[in-house]
Structure formats: C-alpha cells, structure tokens
C-alpha cells in the first residue's frame, strides 16, 4: 500500500518534479498539497499547482490544494527567485490565467486531512516552514499523532545555498524552522548534505523525455540546469532537493542517518541567519540542551547515489533499470 503524504511546498521546479515523481510512483500517494510563498509568491505557486493538478488528473476531493502562508513569521516580504524556477515555478512554462478556482482558501482544511488520516500520514515539507510551524502552534496534540515528518532543509558542515552557511528553507523563515525543530518528535531532516548529491544529468533528462509520459519535465529541468550551470560551470546536472525528500519516505536504505541535537540561528540579517547547527560533541551538556528545548532529530548525511539513480529513472521513465 502506498504511503499517504501531505505535502507542504513553495513550488519551484524541484517541487513540481517531486509531485510528478509521486504521481508515477507506487510507493507514495499525495493526499493534499499546501502551497506557500518562497520560490514564488503564493498566488503564483497556487496557479502552478492547479495547472499541474490538471496534467496529473488530481481529483479536487482526493487531492485538495490549500493556500498556505504568504509571508514568513519574521514579517518580511519574501524574495522570489524566478531566475532559478521561473515566474510560476515551471521554468519557461506559463500556466493558464484561469487556474486556481478549486483552491481552498481555508487553511484549516489541513486539520481535516490530518484528522482523517492521523497515524498513517506522513508530512513532507519541501519549502519554507511557516505553514507547518503554524500547525504546531495551533494543534500540537494533533501534530503529535502524525506518523512522521520529513523536512528538506539545512546544511551541516557543508556550504549553504543562500549564504555561506545557510540553506534557503531555513534561511527564509528561521523562526518557523526553530518552532518545528522544537516541537516535532518524529522529524527527519534531508539537508543539502545529501540533496546536492541527487544530481539529474541532461542525459538522464533526455532519456526521460524520450520514453516518459509527462512532457513538461524536460523544459523545466533544462531551465533549472541552465541556472546551476551558469553559477557553477563544473556542475554535472540539476540537484533534485525535493524529489529526494519525497523518495526518503519509502527508501530508508538510500541514506545513512545520525540522530543529533539541532538548533537554528535566529538572526534577522547576516550570514548566520538560518544556519542549522548540529551538536556532535560526545560530551555535550544534555541538561542544558533540555532547558533550551533542543531536541535530537534524525539527519541524513550519506546518499547511495546508485540507488537514487535507479529509483528515479525507473519511476520517471516507466522502465526498469538494473
């Protein structure tokens, strides 16, 4: 039986590829999508998701689309990144203007989804953590009954992708990130340590385009790759941050993990804003960490790339790779 997943995302290209992957996979069933600000303005994210829902034949009752947060808990106006993801998170693709009529403006529809599924539900957050943090503030008991939470975020002893030390999702709303890490008891973090290894090369994309059934994959990933190639001419392909986080739900053997105490730097500005720090000291003061509400969380540090490659290509192309 496929694992039920409620997805929170800021709807960039890798979010869209993650949803396409999930729609083609027998291991994951998306039962709701919360579209937040982040890579895009929320209104553009909703328009993109509604366009994708039509392509993937999502039923509005079985896969409700919910309008999430518009701004972070720091109250700043979010900065979007169309140069990475396109204006609508679809690269060069512009979705129809009339999309979005089936979007729920009732944020608390999330509550109904969780209550109806509770212990068989996994939450996957692949964008800023504002909406997820809001749920922890308002419904901590309900959130404790969710089977597990997977978050794409953070960078531990590797360079960040927004500052030298900070990853985009934690940097975009460090207040929300800290709330989630403080409140969650069943959290898995999928950081840049592994997601930047989840490279999809142009050759992989060309093969998927030739034999796969979703025409928008190649133009989106080509757009995404052009950004990364311009920034780093040595990069071999596009990192699939959010796809890897979806894959983590049902592919434990793809990763190596450590359980460590984690905290997020709350600076409003500066290089350190949103930095994720894991305490690896064997002599760390556990009493002090308990007083500061610092919890241990499971963090992915190693990726079996060959496993990722075979799984990704098999699902996206519909062909078995050995």
Coordinates of C-alpha atoms in Angstrom, one line a residue:
X1 CA 0.0 0.0 0.0
X2 CA 1.3 3.5 -0.9
X3 CA 2.3 5.8 1.9
X4 CA -0.1 8.7 2.3
X5 CA 1.7 12.1 2.1
X6 CA 0.5 15.6 2.8
X7 CA 3.0 17.9 1.0
X8 CA 3.9 21.5 2.0
X9 CA 5.9 23.3 -0.7
X10 CA 7.0 26.6 -2.1
X11 CA 6.5 25.3 -5.6
X12 CA 9.7 25.6 -7.6
X13 CA 10.8 23.3 -10.3
X14 CA 12.1 20.6 -7.9
X15 CA 8.7 20.7 -6.0
X16 CA 6.9 20.1 -9.3
X17 CA 9.2 17.3 -10.3
X18 CA 8.7 15.8 -6.8
X19 CA 4.9 15.8 -7.4
X20 CA 5.3 14.3 -10.8
X21 CA 7.6 11.6 -9.3
X22 CA 5.0 10.9 -6.6
X23 CA 2.2 10.6 -9.2
X24 CA 4.2 8.0 -11.1
X25 CA 5.4 6.1 -8.0
X26 CA 3.5 3.2 -6.5
X27 CA 5.1 3.9 -3.1
X28 CA 3.7 7.4 -2.4
X29 CA 0.1 8.8 -2.6
X30 CA -0.2 12.6 -2.3
X31 CA -3.5 13.3 -0.4
X32 CA -3.1 17.1 -0.1
X33 CA -0.9 20.0 -1.2
X34 CA -0.3 23.2 0.8
X35 CA 1.2 25.9 -1.5
X36 CA 3.2 28.5 0.3
X37 CA 5.3 31.6 -0.6
X38 CA 9.0 31.0 -1.1
X39 CA 10.4 30.3 -4.5
X40 CA 7.3 32.2 -5.8
X41 CA 4.6 34.5 -4.5
X42 CA 1.9 32.3 -3.1
X43 CA -0.6 33.3 -5.8
X44 CA 1.8 32.1 -8.5
X45 CA 2.5 28.9 -6.6
X46 CA -1.2 28.2 -6.4
X47 CA -1.6 28.8 -10.1
X48 CA 1.3 26.4 -10.9
X49 CA -0.1 23.7 -8.7
X50 CA -3.6 23.9 -10.2
X51 CA -2.1 23.7 -13.6
X52 CA -0.1 20.6 -12.6
X53 CA -3.2 19.1 -11.0
X54 CA -4.9 19.2 -14.3
X55 CA -2.0 17.4 -16.0
X56 CA -1.8 14.7 -13.4
X57 CA -5.6 14.3 -13.2
X58 CA -5.7 15.1 -9.5
X59 CA -9.3 14.9 -8.1
X60 CA -10.1 18.0 -6.1
X61 CA -11.7 15.9 -3.3
X62 CA -8.9 13.3 -3.1
X63 CA -6.0 15.8 -3.5
X64 CA -7.2 19.2 -2.2
X65 CA -5.0 22.2 -2.9
X66 CA -4.7 24.6 0.1
X67 CA -3.5 28.1 0.2
X68 CA -0.7 28.3 2.8
X69 CA 1.4 31.2 4.2
X70 CA 2.0 34.4 2.2
X71 CA 4.8 35.8 4.4
X72 CA 7.3 34.4 6.9
X73 CA 7.0 34.7 10.7
X74 CA 9.7 37.3 10.5
X75 CA 7.1 39.5 8.8
X76 CA 9.3 40.4 5.8
X77 CA 8.1 40.5 2.2
X78 CA 9.5 37.3 0.7
X79 CA 12.1 37.5 -2.1
X80 CA 11.3 35.2 -5.0
X81 CA 13.8 33.5 -7.4
X82 CA 12.4 33.5 -10.9
X83 CA 15.9 33.2 -12.3
X84 CA 16.0 29.7 -10.8
X85 CA 12.5 28.4 -11.1
X86 CA 10.6 30.7 -13.5
X87 CA 7.8 33.1 -12.6
X88 CA 5.4 30.2 -11.9
X89 CA 7.9 27.6 -10.7
X90 CA 7.6 25.8 -14.1
X91 CA 10.7 27.2 -15.7
X92 CA 9.7 28.7 -19.1
X93 CA 6.1 27.4 -18.9
X94 CA 3.3 30.0 -18.2
X95 CA 0.1 28.3 -16.8
X96 CA -3.3 29.5 -17.9
X97 CA -4.7 32.6 -16.0
X98 CA -7.9 30.9 -15.1
X99 CA -6.3 28.2 -13.0
X100 CA -6.9 28.0 -9.3
X101 CA -10.7 28.0 -9.0
X102 CA -10.5 24.8 -7.0
X103 CA -8.0 26.1 -4.4
X104 CA -9.2 26.1 -0.8
X105 CA -8.7 29.4 1.0
X106 CA -9.5 27.7 4.2
X107 CA -6.0 27.0 5.8
X108 CA -7.7 24.8 8.4
X109 CA -8.6 22.2 5.8
X110 CA -5.2 20.9 6.8
X111 CA -6.7 19.9 10.1
X112 CA -9.3 17.7 8.4
X113 CA -6.8 16.0 6.3
X114 CA -4.6 15.1 9.3
X115 CA -7.6 14.0 11.4
X116 CA -8.9 11.8 8.7
X117 CA -5.6 10.0 8.3
X118 CA -3.6 10.6 11.5
X119 CA -1.3 7.7 12.3
X120 CA -1.0 6.6 8.6
X121 CA 0.0 10.0 7.4
X122 CA 3.5 11.4 6.6
X123 CA 4.0 15.1 6.2
X124 CA 6.7 16.2 3.8
X125 CA 7.8 19.9 3.9
X126 CA 10.0 20.9 0.9
X127 CA 9.6 24.7 1.2
X128 CA 9.7 27.4 4.0
X129 CA 8.3 26.0 7.2
X130 CA 5.9 28.8 8.0
X131 CA 2.6 26.8 7.5
X132 CA 4.0 23.7 9.2
X133 CA 5.1 25.8 12.2
X134 CA 1.6 27.4 12.4
X135 CA 0.1 23.9 12.7
X136 CA 2.4 23.1 15.6
X137 CA 1.5 26.3 17.3
X138 CA -2.3 25.8 17.0
X139 CA -2.6 22.0 17.1
X140 CA 0.4 20.4 18.9
X141 CA -1.6 17.4 20.0
X142 CA -2.9 16.7 16.6
X143 CA 0.6 17.1 15.1
X144 CA 2.0 14.6 17.6
X145 CA -0.2 11.9 16.1
X146 CA 1.2 12.2 12.6
X147 CA 3.3 9.2 11.8
X148 CA 6.4 11.1 10.7
X149 CA 7.6 14.5 9.3
X150 CA 10.3 14.9 6.6
X151 CA 11.8 18.3 6.0
X152 CA 14.1 19.4 3.2
X153 CA 16.3 22.0 4.9
X154 CA 19.6 22.9 6.5
X155 CA 23.2 22.4 5.7
X156 CA 25.5 20.7 8.2
X157 CA 29.3 21.4 7.7
X158 CA 28.7 22.0 4.0
X159 CA 28.2 25.3 2.2
X160 CA 24.7 26.8 2.2
X161 CA 22.9 27.8 -1.0
X162 CA 21.7 31.3 0.3
X163 CA 24.6 32.3 2.5
X164 CA 27.9 30.6 3.2
X165 CA 26.3 28.6 6.0
X166 CA 22.5 28.7 5.4
X167 CA 20.1 26.8 3.2
X168 CA 17.1 28.5 1.6
X169 CA 14.2 27.0 3.5
X170 CA 15.7 27.6 7.0
X171 CA 17.0 31.0 5.9
X172 CA 13.6 32.1 4.5
X173 CA 11.9 31.7 7.9
X174 CA 14.3 30.7 10.7
X175 CA 11.6 31.4 13.3
X176 CA 9.3 28.8 11.8
X177 CA 12.2 26.4 11.3
X178 CA 13.1 26.6 15.0
X179 CA 9.5 26.1 16.1
X180 CA 9.2 22.9 14.0
X181 CA 12.5 21.6 15.4
X182 CA 11.5 22.5 18.9
X183 CA 8.0 20.9 18.7
X184 CA 8.4 17.9 16.4
X185 CA 9.2 14.5 18.0
X186 CA 9.3 12.4 14.8
X187 CA 11.3 14.6 12.4
X188 CA 13.7 13.6 9.7
X189 CA 15.8 16.3 8.1
X190 CA 17.0 15.9 4.5
X191 CA 19.7 18.6 4.2
X192 CA 21.9 19.9 1.4
X193 CA 24.5 17.3 2.6
X194 CA 22.5 14.8 0.6
X195 CA 20.2 16.7 -1.7
X196 CA 23.1 18.4 -3.6
X197 CA 24.4 14.8 -4.4
X198 CA 21.0 13.9 -6.0
X199 CA 22.1 15.1 -9.4
X200 CA 20.0 14.5 -12.5
X201 CA 22.1 15.0 -15.6
X202 CA 21.0 16.3 -19.0
X203 CA 21.4 12.8 -20.4
X204 CA 19.0 11.4 -17.8
X205 CA 16.5 14.1 -18.6
X206 CA 16.7 13.4 -22.4
X207 CA 16.0 9.7 -21.8
X208 CA 13.0 10.5 -19.6
X209 CA 11.7 12.9 -22.3
X210 CA 12.0 10.2 -25.0
X211 CA 10.3 7.4 -23.1
X212 CA 8.3 9.1 -20.3
X213 CA 4.7 10.4 -20.4
X214 CA 5.0 13.9 -18.9
X215 CA 6.1 16.4 -21.5
X216 CA 6.8 19.3 -19.1
X217 CA 9.7 17.5 -17.4
X218 CA 12.5 18.4 -19.9
X219 CA 11.8 22.1 -20.4
X220 CA 11.6 22.6 -16.6
X221 CA 14.8 20.8 -15.7
X222 CA 16.7 22.3 -18.7
X223 CA 15.7 25.8 -17.3
X224 CA 16.8 24.7 -13.8
X225 CA 20.1 23.3 -15.1
X226 CA 20.9 26.5 -17.0
X227 CA 20.8 28.4 -13.8
X228 CA 23.1 26.0 -12.0
X229 CA 25.5 25.7 -14.9
X230 CA 25.8 29.5 -15.1
X231 CA 26.6 29.6 -11.4
X232 CA 28.9 26.6 -11.4
X233 CA 30.3 25.6 -14.8
X234 CA 31.6 22.3 -13.3
X235 CA 28.2 21.0 -12.1
X236 CA 27.1 17.9 -13.9
X237 CA 23.4 18.3 -13.6
X238 CA 20.5 19.6 -11.5
X239 CA 20.1 18.7 -7.8
X240 CA 16.7 17.3 -7.0
X241 CA 16.3 18.5 -3.4
X242 CA 12.6 18.0 -3.1
X243 CA 12.4 14.8 -5.1
X244 CA 15.0 13.2 -2.8
X245 CA 12.9 14.2 0.2
X246 CA 9.8 12.5 -1.2
X247 CA 11.9 9.5 -2.0
X248 CA 13.2 9.3 1.6
X249 CA 9.7 8.5 2.9
X250 CA 9.8 4.9 1.5
X251 CA 13.6 4.4 0.8
X252 CA 15.4 4.1 4.1
X253 CA 18.3 2.2 2.6
X254 CA 19.1 5.1 0.3
X255 CA 20.5 7.1 3.2
X256 CA 22.7 7.0 6.2
X257 CA 21.5 8.9 9.2
X258 CA 22.6 10.3 12.6
X259 CA 20.5 11.4 15.5
X260 CA 21.8 14.8 16.8
X261 CA 20.6 17.9 18.7
X262 CA 19.8 20.7 16.2
X263 CA 19.2 24.4 16.6
X264 CA 18.6 27.2 14.1
X265 CA 20.3 30.6 14.3
X266 CA 17.5 33.3 14.6
X267 CA 19.5 36.3 13.3
X268 CA 17.3 38.7 11.2
X269 CA 20.2 39.5 9.0
X270 CA 23.8 38.4 8.3
X271 CA 25.5 35.3 7.0
X272 CA 24.5 33.3 10.0
X273 CA 20.7 33.8 9.6
X274 CA 19.0 30.4 9.3
X275 CA 22.2 28.4 9.9
X276 CA 21.5 24.9 11.1
X277 CA 23.8 23.6 13.8
X278 CA 24.1 20.0 15.0
X279 CA 26.0 19.2 18.1
X280 CA 28.3 16.3 17.5
X281 CA 30.2 16.6 20.8
X282 CA 30.1 13.3 22.8
X283 CA 30.3 15.4 26.0
X284 CA 27.5 17.9 25.2
X285 CA 25.5 19.1 28.2
X286 CA 22.2 17.3 27.9
X287 CA 20.6 19.1 30.8
X288 CA 21.5 22.5 29.2
X289 CA 20.0 21.3 25.9
X290 CA 16.8 20.2 27.6
X291 CA 16.5 23.6 29.3
X292 CA 16.8 25.2 25.8
X293 CA 14.3 22.8 24.2
X294 CA 17.0 21.5 21.9
X295 CA 15.9 18.0 20.6
X296 CA 17.6 15.2 18.8
X297 CA 16.5 14.8 15.2
X298 CA 17.3 12.3 12.5
X299 CA 19.6 13.9 9.9
X300 CA 20.6 12.3 6.5
X301 CA 24.3 12.6 5.9
X302 CA 25.0 10.0 3.3
X303 CA 23.3 9.1 0.0
X304 CA 23.6 5.9 -2.1
X305 CA 23.6 7.7 -5.5
X306 CA 23.3 4.4 -7.5
X307 CA 20.2 3.6 -5.6
X308 CA 18.8 7.1 -6.2
X309 CA 19.6 6.9 -9.9
X310 CA 17.9 3.5 -10.4
X311 CA 14.8 4.5 -8.5
X312 CA 14.4 7.9 -10.1
X313 CA 15.0 6.7 -13.6
X314 CA 12.7 3.7 -13.2
X315 CA 9.8 5.8 -11.9
X316 CA 10.2 8.7 -14.2
X317 CA 10.7 6.7 -17.3
X318 CA 8.5 3.8 -16.6
X319 CA 11.3 1.4 -17.4
X320 CA 13.1 -0.9 -15.0
X321 CA 16.8 0.0 -14.5
X322 CA 19.2 -2.6 -13.3

